[in-house]
Amino acid sequence: GKLGRKGIDLVQCLVWQQFRHWAAETYRSLEDLIQRFDLKAAPLQLDRFTQVLVGDGWKGGFEPLLFSSLDTKNQGRLTGRSFSWFQVEKFRCRIKEESSQLMDKEEEKRSLDWNVANDSFTQFKQFLLAKYGGLVRAWRCALSPDDSFVLQKHQFFKAVMKLGCQVNVQLLWRALDSDDSGEATLDELAPADAELFAMFRKWIVDTFNSFDDAFLAFDKIRNNLVTQQEFTNALHAHGFPKPTGALPLFHGIDYQGRGQFLREDLFFLEKWRPLPILLAKPNCEAANELRTLLLKRFGSFLKAWRRVMDKDSSNHVSWAEFEHACKRLHFTNDVPGAWRAFDDDLSGSISLHELDPVSNAALISFRRWADKEFGGVRSAFRVFDAEGTKELLMNDFRQCCRIFGFRGHVRTLFRAFDIDGNGCLNLEEVKFLDQWDCSGEDHEEARRCTAHFPEIHTDRLSANDRQSWNHRSETPRTEGNRRSGLATGGSLKE
């Protein structure tokens, strides 16, 4: 069935949705329902309707409201035709159950893969820290002993096997190679350390004529060795901007753990070309200018996100993808600074949350609901498209969301999906959400972002709502208020 009036009261909608679902779950068929209410013997009165409902386990209340809504002709009695919607609801429940069963295993595997990948990455870094004391030393000793700052996939697999770390190396690589470039870099393994070493490298270039001169400045007694104390004193004497970084810097340079480093131990930095984002400072002005440009060009952040940034629909955009998007947009105002304003936690990637937390929260909320109810977004679309038209208009989408119990902000969600702006959704426009990695999304943050939306956010009606609607349902129905009531032939028409 479909809701017929655009302005239908949300409380009535919730009651109707609960009743439909309960009836489809309780009665095996329309014949079973007719038999329970004994509709073949005589028309059904309110007292008998209420008695049977309560006897069969209905605990939602509002029996007078439901009765008057089913009594579309206002005759004070119900017949078999009053329940013509039941077969449609039963069909929807069956399709929903079948779709959920088909998608459950796929969703379980998808969620498990992301969670295992992230957990494996965390465990692997803990393993390296325990074994080497630092991630830069681990990189130089175990992962890239030739001091390359780029690691190919086969090299990484070989290094992990040699280390004897018991992890799923495929999923570990998936988490490490966050931009899906086929290569891993130091900044993907240890972004904070990479930032510190990039700062140190720039300081050497700016302060000394060469890396040779820098080593001579560190080696005060000219014995071709630099101890930790000598290194710390030299950083302080020459004004290194982050003196607290002396220990991790020394630890990474002295990768063999001798307590001192040689001239050649320092030169691995000379051939490194760190990403510009490691040296950039967050530039909120540039980030806001980019936001303004995206809104002007595309009308919404999500449309811009899907069309020029997140081309693989992963909800993760790497620096390379971000830089490429800015080039397409002809945006040149401190691109690295804009990136750092978005990626304030130096995670190495940004999600829609950093650009548009409201739309991100709406999509995450719908994705989690669809996963729970149908096994995925594609499966939910199949259920919503019961007539097989392969498209959903705004009213159809909103009605289905309400009928099946989605409590988010449907209008915001529809606009988020409808990037073409044609007022119609097809499967291609929504299925991308099944690919999103939601493992790191904060459910409470999503709830807070959508808490102000004017939708129902609870499955329970308040006592005031119940009292109000019981009073309304007892009021004699005129033609006007009957049209605004919950009725299968008026406001709720099958």
PDB file of C-alpha atoms in Angstrom, residues 297-468:
ATOM      1  CA  ARG A 297      29.331  24.026  -8.724  1.00  0.00           C
ATOM      2  CA  PHE A 298      27.223  21.050  -7.608  1.00  0.00           C
ATOM      3  CA  GLY A 299      24.502  22.362  -5.317  1.00  0.00           C
ATOM      4  CA  SER A 300      25.306  19.899  -2.519  1.00  0.00           C
ATOM      5  CA  PHE A 301      28.370  18.486  -0.830  1.00  0.00           C
ATOM      6  CA  LEU A 302      27.296  14.916  -1.420  1.00  0.00           C
ATOM      7  CA  LYS A 303      26.866  15.417  -5.140  1.00  0.00           C
ATOM      8  CA  ALA A 304      30.373  16.907  -5.286  1.00  0.00           C
ATOM      9  CA  TRP A 305      31.703  14.104  -3.096  1.00  0.00           C
ATOM     10  CA  ARG A 306      30.371  11.372  -5.359  1.00  0.00           C
ATOM     11  CA  ARG A 307      31.142  13.047  -8.686  1.00  0.00           C
ATOM     12  CA  VAL A 308      34.664  14.384  -8.241  1.00  0.00           C
ATOM     13  CA  MET A 309      36.129  13.004  -5.014  1.00  0.00           C
ATOM     14  CA  ASP A 310      34.960   9.565  -3.934  1.00  0.00           C
ATOM     15  CA  LYS A 311      34.938   7.996  -7.389  1.00  0.00           C
ATOM     16  CA  ASP A 312      35.244   4.423  -6.047  1.00  0.00           C
ATOM     17  CA  SER A 313      32.385   4.874  -3.523  1.00  0.00           C
ATOM     18  CA  SER A 314      34.482   3.767  -0.570  1.00  0.00           C
ATOM     19  CA  ASN A 315      33.791   6.856   1.581  1.00  0.00           C
ATOM     20  CA  HIS A 316      37.561   7.225   1.847  1.00  0.00           C
ATOM     21  CA  VAL A 317      39.361   9.861  -0.202  1.00  0.00           C
ATOM     22  CA  SER A 318      43.150   9.822  -0.264  1.00  0.00           C
ATOM     23  CA  TRP A 319      45.421  12.801  -0.756  1.00  0.00           C
ATOM     24  CA  ALA A 320      46.021  11.777  -4.376  1.00  0.00           C
ATOM     25  CA  GLU A 321      42.261  11.652  -5.052  1.00  0.00           C
ATOM     26  CA  PHE A 322      41.745  14.977  -3.266  1.00  0.00           C
ATOM     27  CA  GLU A 323      44.548  16.646  -5.217  1.00  0.00           C
ATOM     28  CA  HIS A 324      43.165  15.323  -8.502  1.00  0.00           C
ATOM     29  CA  ALA A 325      39.677  16.617  -7.633  1.00  0.00           C
ATOM     30  CA  CYS A 326      41.070  20.077  -6.862  1.00  0.00           C
ATOM     31  CA  LYS A 327      42.814  20.128 -10.239  1.00  0.00           C
ATOM     32  CA  ARG A 328      39.554  19.260 -11.980  1.00  0.00           C
ATOM     33  CA  LEU A 329      37.858  22.092 -10.100  1.00  0.00           C
ATOM     34  CA  HIS A 330      40.746  24.491 -10.874  1.00  0.00           C
ATOM     35  CA  PHE A 331      41.101  25.093  -7.144  1.00  0.00           C
ATOM     36  CA  THR A 332      44.638  26.285  -6.347  1.00  0.00           C
ATOM     37  CA  ASN A 333      44.453  28.086  -2.992  1.00  0.00           C
ATOM     38  CA  ASP A 334      46.766  26.108  -0.666  1.00  0.00           C
ATOM     39  CA  VAL A 335      45.439  22.655  -1.534  1.00  0.00           C
ATOM     40  CA  PRO A 336      47.672  20.883   1.061  1.00  0.00           C
ATOM     41  CA  GLY A 337      46.486  23.322   3.744  1.00  0.00           C
ATOM     42  CA  ALA A 338      42.859  22.701   2.817  1.00  0.00           C
ATOM     43  CA  TRP A 339      43.483  18.961   3.060  1.00  0.00           C
ATOM     44  CA  ARG A 340      45.001  19.292   6.533  1.00  0.00           C
ATOM     45  CA  ALA A 341      41.986  21.330   7.638  1.00  0.00           C
ATOM     46  CA  PHE A 342      39.787  18.379   6.658  1.00  0.00           C
ATOM     47  CA  ASP A 343      42.189  15.642   7.786  1.00  0.00           C
ATOM     48  CA  ASP A 344      42.822  17.200  11.175  1.00  0.00           C
ATOM     49  CA  ASP A 345      43.621  13.835  12.782  1.00  0.00           C
ATOM     50  CA  LEU A 346      46.254  13.026  10.115  1.00  0.00           C
ATOM     51  CA  SER A 347      44.554   9.723   9.328  1.00  0.00           C
ATOM     52  CA  GLY A 348      45.688   9.816   5.700  1.00  0.00           C
ATOM     53  CA  SER A 349      42.185   9.935   4.275  1.00  0.00           C
ATOM     54  CA  ILE A 350      38.977  11.909   4.653  1.00  0.00           C
ATOM     55  CA  SER A 351      35.377  10.779   4.581  1.00  0.00           C
ATOM     56  CA  LEU A 352      32.169  12.627   3.814  1.00  0.00           C
ATOM     57  CA  HIS A 353      31.930  13.303   7.545  1.00  0.00           C
ATOM     58  CA  GLU A 354      34.730  15.875   7.314  1.00  0.00           C
ATOM     59  CA  LEU A 355      33.004  17.679   4.442  1.00  0.00           C
ATOM     60  CA  ASP A 356      29.329  17.310   5.301  1.00  0.00           C
ATOM     61  CA  PRO A 357      28.602  15.601   8.643  1.00  0.00           C
ATOM     62  CA  VAL A 358      24.817  15.952   8.280  1.00  0.00           C
ATOM     63  CA  SER A 359      24.555  14.132   4.942  1.00  0.00           C
ATOM     64  CA  ASN A 360      27.117  11.597   6.126  1.00  0.00           C
ATOM     65  CA  ALA A 361      25.069  10.888   9.246  1.00  0.00           C
ATOM     66  CA  ALA A 362      21.858  10.503   7.205  1.00  0.00           C
ATOM     67  CA  LEU A 363      23.502   7.992   4.858  1.00  0.00           C
ATOM     68  CA  ILE A 364      25.206   6.023   7.626  1.00  0.00           C
ATOM     69  CA  SER A 365      21.942   5.857   9.556  1.00  0.00           C
ATOM     70  CA  PHE A 366      20.070   4.539   6.505  1.00  0.00           C
ATOM     71  CA  ARG A 367      22.839   2.076   5.649  1.00  0.00           C
ATOM     72  CA  ARG A 368      22.813   0.587   9.151  1.00  0.00           C
ATOM     73  CA  TRP A 369      19.021   0.389   9.141  1.00  0.00           C
ATOM     74  CA  ALA A 370      18.958  -1.243   5.700  1.00  0.00           C
ATOM     75  CA  ASP A 371      21.634  -3.729   6.754  1.00  0.00           C
ATOM     76  CA  LYS A 372      19.613  -4.674   9.817  1.00  0.00           C
ATOM     77  CA  GLU A 373      16.202  -4.840   8.179  1.00  0.00           C
ATOM     78  CA  PHE A 374      16.985  -6.088   4.667  1.00  0.00           C
ATOM     79  CA  GLY A 375      20.623  -7.141   4.585  1.00  0.00           C
ATOM     80  CA  GLY A 376      21.739  -4.159   2.493  1.00  0.00           C
ATOM     81  CA  VAL A 377      20.719  -1.054   0.583  1.00  0.00           C
ATOM     82  CA  ARG A 378      20.250  -2.872  -2.725  1.00  0.00           C
ATOM     83  CA  SER A 379      17.953  -5.342  -1.030  1.00  0.00           C
ATOM     84  CA  ALA A 380      15.969  -2.506   0.571  1.00  0.00           C
ATOM     85  CA  PHE A 381      15.532  -0.886  -2.846  1.00  0.00           C
ATOM     86  CA  ARG A 382      14.183  -4.165  -4.235  1.00  0.00           C
ATOM     87  CA  VAL A 383      11.589  -4.301  -1.472  1.00  0.00           C
ATOM     88  CA  PHE A 384      10.654  -0.638  -1.902  1.00  0.00           C
ATOM     89  CA  ASP A 385      10.238  -1.213  -5.650  1.00  0.00           C
ATOM     90  CA  ALA A 386       7.504  -3.791  -5.150  1.00  0.00           C
ATOM     91  CA  GLU A 387       5.920  -2.974  -8.516  1.00  0.00           C
ATOM     92  CA  GLY A 388       9.175  -3.559 -10.380  1.00  0.00           C
ATOM     93  CA  THR A 389       9.369  -0.132 -12.034  1.00  0.00           C
ATOM     94  CA  LYS A 390      13.096   0.105 -11.161  1.00  0.00           C
ATOM     95  CA  GLU A 391      12.672   3.647  -9.917  1.00  0.00           C
ATOM     96  CA  LEU A 392      11.294   5.443  -6.870  1.00  0.00           C
ATOM     97  CA  LEU A 393       9.804   8.917  -6.696  1.00  0.00           C
ATOM     98  CA  MET A 394      10.173  11.030  -3.583  1.00  0.00           C
ATOM     99  CA  ASN A 395       6.706  10.200  -2.284  1.00  0.00           C
ATOM    100  CA  ASP A 396       7.202   6.472  -2.903  1.00  0.00           C
ATOM    101  CA  PHE A 397      10.540   6.521  -1.109  1.00  0.00           C
ATOM    102  CA  ARG A 398       9.210   8.465   1.850  1.00  0.00           C
ATOM    103  CA  GLN A 399       6.164   6.247   2.171  1.00  0.00           C
ATOM    104  CA  CYS A 400       8.214   3.054   2.124  1.00  0.00           C
ATOM    105  CA  CYS A 401      10.647   4.425   4.692  1.00  0.00           C
ATOM    106  CA  ARG A 402       7.766   5.192   7.027  1.00  0.00           C
ATOM    107  CA  ILE A 403       5.962   1.916   6.432  1.00  0.00           C
ATOM    108  CA  PHE A 404       9.056  -0.153   7.100  1.00  0.00           C
ATOM    109  CA  GLY A 405      10.127   1.890  10.090  1.00  0.00           C
ATOM    110  CA  PHE A 406      13.053   4.100   9.055  1.00  0.00           C
ATOM    111  CA  ARG A 407      13.115   7.085  11.403  1.00  0.00           C
ATOM    112  CA  GLY A 408      15.738   9.273   9.726  1.00  0.00           C
ATOM    113  CA  HIS A 409      15.256  12.452   7.765  1.00  0.00           C
ATOM    114  CA  VAL A 410      13.899  11.064   4.516  1.00  0.00           C
ATOM    115  CA  ARG A 411      13.933  14.260   2.478  1.00  0.00           C
ATOM    116  CA  THR A 412      17.618  14.885   3.254  1.00  0.00           C
ATOM    117  CA  LEU A 413      18.360  11.256   2.453  1.00  0.00           C
ATOM    118  CA  PHE A 414      16.499  11.361  -0.872  1.00  0.00           C
ATOM    119  CA  ARG A 415      18.358  14.499  -1.944  1.00  0.00           C
ATOM    120  CA  ALA A 416      21.612  12.841  -0.953  1.00  0.00           C
ATOM    121  CA  PHE A 417      20.881   9.884  -3.221  1.00  0.00           C
ATOM    122  CA  ASP A 418      19.416  11.921  -6.081  1.00  0.00           C
ATOM    123  CA  ILE A 419      22.641  13.470  -7.367  1.00  0.00           C
ATOM    124  CA  ASP A 420      21.092  14.046 -10.807  1.00  0.00           C
ATOM    125  CA  GLY A 421      18.327  16.110  -9.232  1.00  0.00           C
ATOM    126  CA  ASN A 422      15.603  14.533 -11.385  1.00  0.00           C
ATOM    127  CA  GLY A 423      13.370  13.649  -8.426  1.00  0.00           C
ATOM    128  CA  CYS A 424      13.685   9.930  -9.086  1.00  0.00           C
ATOM    129  CA  LEU A 425      15.956   7.213  -7.691  1.00  0.00           C
ATOM    130  CA  ASN A 426      17.210   4.088  -9.395  1.00  0.00           C
ATOM    131  CA  LEU A 427      19.361   1.249  -8.104  1.00  0.00           C
ATOM    132  CA  GLU A 428      22.556   2.713  -9.564  1.00  0.00           C
ATOM    133  CA  GLU A 429      22.106   5.833  -7.433  1.00  0.00           C
ATOM    134  CA  VAL A 430      21.788   4.007  -4.100  1.00  0.00           C
ATOM    135  CA  LYS A 431      23.848   0.825  -4.310  1.00  0.00           C
ATOM    136  CA  PHE A 432      27.131   2.689  -3.752  1.00  0.00           C
ATOM    137  CA  LEU A 433      26.217   2.863  -0.074  1.00  0.00           C
ATOM    138  CA  ASP A 434      26.667  -0.912   0.253  1.00  0.00           C
ATOM    139  CA  GLN A 435      30.360  -0.420  -0.552  1.00  0.00           C
ATOM    140  CA  TRP A 436      31.030   2.131   2.175  1.00  0.00           C
ATOM    141  CA  ASP A 437      33.302   1.223   5.032  1.00  0.00           C
ATOM    142  CA  CYS A 438      31.206   2.119   8.068  1.00  0.00           C
ATOM    143  CA  SER A 439      33.418   0.340  10.604  1.00  0.00           C
ATOM    144  CA  GLY A 440      34.931   3.562  11.898  1.00  0.00           C
ATOM    145  CA  GLU A 441      31.739   5.613  11.935  1.00  0.00           C
ATOM    146  CA  ASP A 442      30.475   6.814  15.298  1.00  0.00           C
ATOM    147  CA  HIS A 443      26.832   5.795  15.752  1.00  0.00           C
ATOM    148  CA  GLU A 444      26.315   8.365  18.504  1.00  0.00           C
ATOM    149  CA  GLU A 445      27.825  11.090  16.333  1.00  0.00           C
ATOM    150  CA  ALA A 446      25.404  10.171  13.537  1.00  0.00           C
ATOM    151  CA  ARG A 447      22.528  10.278  15.995  1.00  0.00           C
ATOM    152  CA  ARG A 448      23.552  13.743  17.222  1.00  0.00           C
ATOM    153  CA  CYS A 449      23.902  15.078  13.678  1.00  0.00           C
ATOM    154  CA  THR A 450      20.352  14.011  12.807  1.00  0.00           C
ATOM    155  CA  ALA A 451      18.697  14.608  16.178  1.00  0.00           C
ATOM    156  CA  HIS A 452      17.291  18.000  15.096  1.00  0.00           C
ATOM    157  CA  PHE A 453      15.507  16.590  12.058  1.00  0.00           C
ATOM    158  CA  PRO A 454      11.697  16.821  12.254  1.00  0.00           C
ATOM    159  CA  GLU A 455      11.092  13.075  12.107  1.00  0.00           C
ATOM    160  CA  ILE A 456      10.015  10.428  14.610  1.00  0.00           C
ATOM    161  CA  HIS A 457      13.072   9.106  16.415  1.00  0.00           C
ATOM    162  CA  THR A 458      11.454   6.475  18.594  1.00  0.00           C
ATOM    163  CA  ASP A 459       9.349   3.390  18.055  1.00  0.00           C
ATOM    164  CA  ARG A 460       7.268   4.166  21.113  1.00  0.00           C
ATOM    165  CA  LEU A 461       4.501   6.683  21.411  1.00  0.00           C
ATOM    166  CA  SER A 462       4.325   8.837  24.502  1.00  0.00           C
ATOM    167  CA  ALA A 463       1.458   8.631  26.967  1.00  0.00           C
ATOM    168  CA  ASN A 464       0.324  12.063  25.810  1.00  0.00           C
ATOM    169  CA  ASP A 465       0.232  10.845  22.206  1.00  0.00           C
ATOM    170  CA  ARG A 466      -1.864   7.838  23.207  1.00  0.00           C
ATOM    171  CA  GLN A 467      -4.280   9.928  25.250  1.00  0.00           C
ATOM    172  CA  SER A 468      -4.578  12.501  22.478  1.00  0.00           C
TER     173      SER A 468
END
